[in-house]
XYZ file of C-alpha atoms in Angstrom:
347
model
C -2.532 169.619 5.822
C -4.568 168.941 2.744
C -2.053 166.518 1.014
C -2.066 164.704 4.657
C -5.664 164.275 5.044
C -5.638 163.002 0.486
C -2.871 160.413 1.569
C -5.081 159.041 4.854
C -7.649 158.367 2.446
C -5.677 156.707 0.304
C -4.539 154.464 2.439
C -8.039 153.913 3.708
C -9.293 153.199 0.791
C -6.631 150.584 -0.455
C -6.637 148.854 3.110
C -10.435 148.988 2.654
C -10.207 147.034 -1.126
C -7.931 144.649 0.182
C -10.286 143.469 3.186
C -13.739 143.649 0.529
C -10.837 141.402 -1.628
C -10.218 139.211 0.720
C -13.855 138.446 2.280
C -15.264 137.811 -0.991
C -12.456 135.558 -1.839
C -13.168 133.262 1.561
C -16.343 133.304 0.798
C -15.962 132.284 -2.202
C -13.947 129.481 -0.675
C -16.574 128.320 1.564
C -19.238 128.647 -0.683
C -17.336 126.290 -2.549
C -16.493 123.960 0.210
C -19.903 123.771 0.973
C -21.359 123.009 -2.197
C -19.428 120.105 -2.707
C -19.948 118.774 0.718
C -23.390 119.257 0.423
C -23.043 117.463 -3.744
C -21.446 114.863 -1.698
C -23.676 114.157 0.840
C -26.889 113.807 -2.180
C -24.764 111.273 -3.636
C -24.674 109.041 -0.509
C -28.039 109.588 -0.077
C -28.974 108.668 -3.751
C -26.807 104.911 -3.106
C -28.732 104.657 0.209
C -31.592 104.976 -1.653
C -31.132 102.522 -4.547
C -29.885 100.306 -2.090
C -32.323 100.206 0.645
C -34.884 97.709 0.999
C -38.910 98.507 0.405
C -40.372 98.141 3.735
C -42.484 95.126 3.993
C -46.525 95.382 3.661
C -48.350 95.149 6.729
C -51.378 93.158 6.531
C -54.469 93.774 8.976
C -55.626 90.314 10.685
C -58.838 90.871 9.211
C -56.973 90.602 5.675
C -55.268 87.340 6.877
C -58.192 85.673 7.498
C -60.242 86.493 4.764
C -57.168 86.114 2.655
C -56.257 82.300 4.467
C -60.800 81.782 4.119
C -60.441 82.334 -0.027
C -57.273 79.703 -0.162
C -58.954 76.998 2.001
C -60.113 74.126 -0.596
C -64.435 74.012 -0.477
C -65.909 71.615 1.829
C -68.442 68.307 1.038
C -71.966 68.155 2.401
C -71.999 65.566 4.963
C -67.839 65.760 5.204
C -66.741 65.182 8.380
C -64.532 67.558 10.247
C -62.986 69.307 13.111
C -65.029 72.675 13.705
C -64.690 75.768 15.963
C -68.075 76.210 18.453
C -68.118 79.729 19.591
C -69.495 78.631 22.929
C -65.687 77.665 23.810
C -64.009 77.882 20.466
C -62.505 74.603 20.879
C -62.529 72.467 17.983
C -64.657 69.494 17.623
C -65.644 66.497 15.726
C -68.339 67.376 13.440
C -70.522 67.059 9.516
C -71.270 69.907 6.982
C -74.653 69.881 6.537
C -74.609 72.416 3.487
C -73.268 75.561 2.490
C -74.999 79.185 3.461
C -75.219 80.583 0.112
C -74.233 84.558 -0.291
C -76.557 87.047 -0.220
C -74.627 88.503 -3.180
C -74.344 86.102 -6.400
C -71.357 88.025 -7.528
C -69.268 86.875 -3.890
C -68.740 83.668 -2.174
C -69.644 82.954 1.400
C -67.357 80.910 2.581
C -69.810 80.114 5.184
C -70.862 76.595 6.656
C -73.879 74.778 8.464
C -72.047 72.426 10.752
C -73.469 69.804 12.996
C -71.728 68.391 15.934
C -72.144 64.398 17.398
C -75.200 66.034 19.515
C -77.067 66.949 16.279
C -76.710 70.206 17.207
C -76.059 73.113 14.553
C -74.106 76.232 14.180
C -72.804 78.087 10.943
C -69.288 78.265 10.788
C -66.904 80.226 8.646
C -64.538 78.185 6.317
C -61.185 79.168 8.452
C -62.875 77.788 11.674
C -63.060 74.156 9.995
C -60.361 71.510 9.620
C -61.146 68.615 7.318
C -59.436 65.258 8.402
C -57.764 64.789 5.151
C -55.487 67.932 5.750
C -53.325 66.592 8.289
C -51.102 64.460 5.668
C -47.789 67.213 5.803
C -44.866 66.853 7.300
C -44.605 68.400 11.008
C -41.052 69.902 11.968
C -40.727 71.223 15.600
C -41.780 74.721 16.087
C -45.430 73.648 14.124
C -48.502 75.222 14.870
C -51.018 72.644 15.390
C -55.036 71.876 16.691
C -54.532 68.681 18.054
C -57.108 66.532 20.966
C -56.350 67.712 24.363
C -55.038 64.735 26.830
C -57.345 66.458 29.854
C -60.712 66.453 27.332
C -62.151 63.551 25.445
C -62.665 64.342 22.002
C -61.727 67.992 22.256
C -58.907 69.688 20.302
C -57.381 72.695 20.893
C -54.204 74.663 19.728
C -50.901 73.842 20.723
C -47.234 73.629 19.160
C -44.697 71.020 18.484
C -41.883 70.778 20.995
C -41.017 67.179 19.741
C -40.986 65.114 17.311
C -40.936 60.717 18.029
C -41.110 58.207 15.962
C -44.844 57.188 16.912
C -46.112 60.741 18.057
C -45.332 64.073 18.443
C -44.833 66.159 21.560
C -47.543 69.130 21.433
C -47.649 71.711 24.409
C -50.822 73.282 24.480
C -52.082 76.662 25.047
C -52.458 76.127 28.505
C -49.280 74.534 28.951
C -50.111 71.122 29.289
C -47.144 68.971 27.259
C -48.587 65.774 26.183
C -48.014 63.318 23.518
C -50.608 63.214 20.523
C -50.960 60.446 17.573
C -49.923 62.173 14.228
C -53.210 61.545 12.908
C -55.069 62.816 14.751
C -53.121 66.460 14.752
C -53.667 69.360 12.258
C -51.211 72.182 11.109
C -52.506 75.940 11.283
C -50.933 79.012 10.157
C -49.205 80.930 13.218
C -51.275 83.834 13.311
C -54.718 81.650 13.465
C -52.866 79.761 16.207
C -53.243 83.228 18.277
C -56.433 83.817 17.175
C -57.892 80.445 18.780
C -56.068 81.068 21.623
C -57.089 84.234 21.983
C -60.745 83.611 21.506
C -60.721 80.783 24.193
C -59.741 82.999 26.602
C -62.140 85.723 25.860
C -64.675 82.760 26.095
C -63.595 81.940 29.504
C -62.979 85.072 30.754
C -66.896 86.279 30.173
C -68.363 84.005 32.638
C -66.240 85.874 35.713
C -68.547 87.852 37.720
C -71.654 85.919 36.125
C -74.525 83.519 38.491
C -73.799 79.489 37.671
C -74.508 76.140 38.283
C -71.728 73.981 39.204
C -70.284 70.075 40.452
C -69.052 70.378 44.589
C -66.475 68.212 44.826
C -67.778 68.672 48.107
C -70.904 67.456 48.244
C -71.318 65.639 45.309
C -74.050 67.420 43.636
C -74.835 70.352 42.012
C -74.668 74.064 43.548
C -75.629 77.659 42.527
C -72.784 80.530 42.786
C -70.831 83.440 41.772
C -67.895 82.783 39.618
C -65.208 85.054 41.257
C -62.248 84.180 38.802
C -59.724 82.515 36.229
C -57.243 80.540 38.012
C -54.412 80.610 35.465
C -54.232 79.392 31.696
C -56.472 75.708 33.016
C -59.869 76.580 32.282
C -60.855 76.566 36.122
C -62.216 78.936 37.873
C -62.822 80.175 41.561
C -65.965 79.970 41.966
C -68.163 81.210 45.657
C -71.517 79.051 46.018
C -74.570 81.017 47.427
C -74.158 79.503 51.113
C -70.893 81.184 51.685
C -68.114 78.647 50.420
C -64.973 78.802 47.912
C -64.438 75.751 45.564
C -62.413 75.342 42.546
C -63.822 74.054 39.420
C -63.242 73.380 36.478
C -65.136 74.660 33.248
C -66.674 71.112 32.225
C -68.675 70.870 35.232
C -69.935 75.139 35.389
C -73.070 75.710 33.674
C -74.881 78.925 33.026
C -75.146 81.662 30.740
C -72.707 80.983 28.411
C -73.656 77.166 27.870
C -74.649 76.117 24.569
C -78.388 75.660 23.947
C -80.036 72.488 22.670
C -83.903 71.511 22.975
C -84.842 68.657 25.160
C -86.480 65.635 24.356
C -87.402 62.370 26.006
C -84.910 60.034 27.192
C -81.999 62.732 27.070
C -80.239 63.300 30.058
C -80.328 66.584 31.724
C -79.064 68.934 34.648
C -82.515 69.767 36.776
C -83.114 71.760 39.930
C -83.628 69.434 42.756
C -84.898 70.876 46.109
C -82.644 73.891 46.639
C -79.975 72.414 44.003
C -79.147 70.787 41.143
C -78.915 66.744 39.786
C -77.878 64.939 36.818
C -81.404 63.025 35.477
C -82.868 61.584 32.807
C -85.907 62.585 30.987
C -89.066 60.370 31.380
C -91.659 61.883 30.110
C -92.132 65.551 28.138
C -95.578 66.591 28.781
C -97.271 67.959 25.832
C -100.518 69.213 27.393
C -97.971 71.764 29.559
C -95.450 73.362 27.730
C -92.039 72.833 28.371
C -92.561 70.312 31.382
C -90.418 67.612 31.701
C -90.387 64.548 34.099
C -87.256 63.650 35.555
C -85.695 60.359 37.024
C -82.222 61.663 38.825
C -79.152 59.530 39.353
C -80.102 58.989 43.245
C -83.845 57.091 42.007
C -85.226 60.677 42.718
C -87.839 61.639 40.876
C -89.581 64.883 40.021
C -92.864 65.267 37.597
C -92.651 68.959 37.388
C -89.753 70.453 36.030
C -89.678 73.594 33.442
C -87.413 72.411 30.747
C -85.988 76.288 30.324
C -84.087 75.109 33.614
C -82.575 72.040 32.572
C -79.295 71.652 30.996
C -78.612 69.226 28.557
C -75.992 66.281 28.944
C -74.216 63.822 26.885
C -74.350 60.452 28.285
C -70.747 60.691 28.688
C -71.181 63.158 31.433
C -74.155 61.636 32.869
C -71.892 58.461 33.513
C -68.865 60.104 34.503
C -71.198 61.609 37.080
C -72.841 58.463 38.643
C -68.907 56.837 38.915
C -67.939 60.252 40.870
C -71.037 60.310 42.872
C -70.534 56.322 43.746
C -67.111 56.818 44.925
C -64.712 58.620 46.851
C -62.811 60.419 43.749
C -63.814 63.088 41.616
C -64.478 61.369 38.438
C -62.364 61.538 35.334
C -61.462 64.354 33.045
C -63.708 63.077 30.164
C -65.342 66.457 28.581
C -69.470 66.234 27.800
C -71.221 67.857 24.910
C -73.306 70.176 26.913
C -75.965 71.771 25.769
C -78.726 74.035 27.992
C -81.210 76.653 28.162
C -79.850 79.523 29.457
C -79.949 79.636 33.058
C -81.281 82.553 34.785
């Protein structure tokens, strides 16, 4: 019995060395296996590496412009030039009167005191202004451009080049107007300043929604108080609903309010002056100086009025004043030519 129990153990035991033999020699085999797939794979990894391109720097808009403002060539007192007005930011015809010096000697300014062909004055950063000299280079199609809007005399706006002609170039605008523009009169901007106009003349339009105005009826030919309800699309008109109950749609050259650019008033400039219970296009007679800030007023219809508060006037250009009288002496609804309008706010 005791020599049959010494050989079961025996046999245990060699059975048992032969399995301990043979796990640690598969795992030695896999270990093995899986260092060099693992060796393998780091190589790869290390070409992929060498191989793969940096990824590319993203600059903030902020550092675009200020980067674009340091690279722009220094303007000329009394240069003329195309500048930005924040009342609209659409670009207009204009003169440096001098540069804003820095409040730190060490850093440039890059700042501007423009005035526009009202004499009025705003200070304007470098990348807002376009000096006529700087549209000499070659435009392909696909160009980002400021170039004078067909539906606004003397106004320029942003817009890109669909087409190119031996005379002009094709330019659709921002608000999708396609027209064709004189080469010289067009200016090439970098693309991501092309957004930023357009995106600043839409947050210009946009704030007068929901805000008290003063604006033309087409159907009565004169000029009403109201609510402006809304944007109608991308073609700076609005809906606007006048205090007696009634929906017209205008468009932003003949809404004034809030938002219109300021500019004193003097003698012999035409104005925008509560008549009755509205609003007419006049011109100045008289500023009296023994009452502040009264005006007298000759309107377009021989009208007259001796006591008007100049805080609720709005200026005109003569442009506009004339544009008015042909609308108001006919049947149509006068032409598309934009004024330089200045006013007091309007409360």
């Amino acid at each position: 019995q005791y020599i049959k129990i010494r050989n079961n153990f025996t046999q245990f035991k060699n059975d048992y060395n032969i399995d301990i033999k043979t796990i640690t020699e598969n795992y030695d085999r896999i270990r093995k296996e899986l260092d060099e797939v693992i060796d393998s794979l780091n190589n790869k990894k290390g070409i992929k590496e060498e191989n793969r391109k940096p990824e590319p720097v993203v600059i903030s808009t902020h550092d675009l412009i200020l980067e674009y403002r340091a690279q722009l060539p220094e303007l000329k007192v009394g240069e003329k030039v195309l500048a930005k007005w924040s009342d609209d930011n659409w670009y207009y015809r204009s003169t440096v009167e001098k540069k804003i010096d820095s409040k730190e000697p060490s850093e440039e300014n890059f700042l501007y005191k423009i005035k526009d062909s009202a004499s009025d004055h705003e200070e304007i950063y470098r990348e807002d202004i376009i000096r006529f000299k700087d549209n000499k280079e070659n435009f392909n199609i696909g160009d980002f451009v400021v170039a004078e809007h067909p539906d606004f005399a003397q106004s320029f706006a942003p817009g890109q080049i669909i087409g190119i002609r031996s005379d002009c170039l094709i330019v659709e605008f921002y608000d999708s107007i396609e027209h064709r523009v004189e080469t010289d009169t067009t200016y090439k901007i970098p693309s991501f300043k092309y957004q930023l106009d357009i995106d600043s003349i839409i947050k210009a339009e946009r704030q007068w929604i929901g805000h008290k105005c003063v604006f033309r009826s087409s159907k009565k030919k004169r000029y009403e108080t109201g609510e402006i309800l809304g944007r109608l699309g991308n073609r700076k008109k609005f809906k606007i609903l006048s205090d007696k109950g009634e929906e017209e749609i205008i468009n932003i050259i003949h809404i004034f309010g809030n938002f219109t650019r300021k500019r004193p008033i003097r003698k012999d400039d035409f104005v925008l002056a509560p008549l009755d219970e509205y609003f007419f296009p006049g011109k100045v007679e008289t500023c009296n100086e023994n009452k502040e800030n009264q005006i007298e007023v000759v309107f377009a219809d021989k009208k007259r009025n001796d006591n008007v508060k100049a805080e609720n006037c709005f200026w005109l250009s003569k442009e506009y004043y004339d544009d008015f009288v042909l609308f108001y002496e006919s049947k149509e609804t006068g032409t598309n030519k934009i004024p330089t309008v200045d006013a007091s706010d309007f409360n």
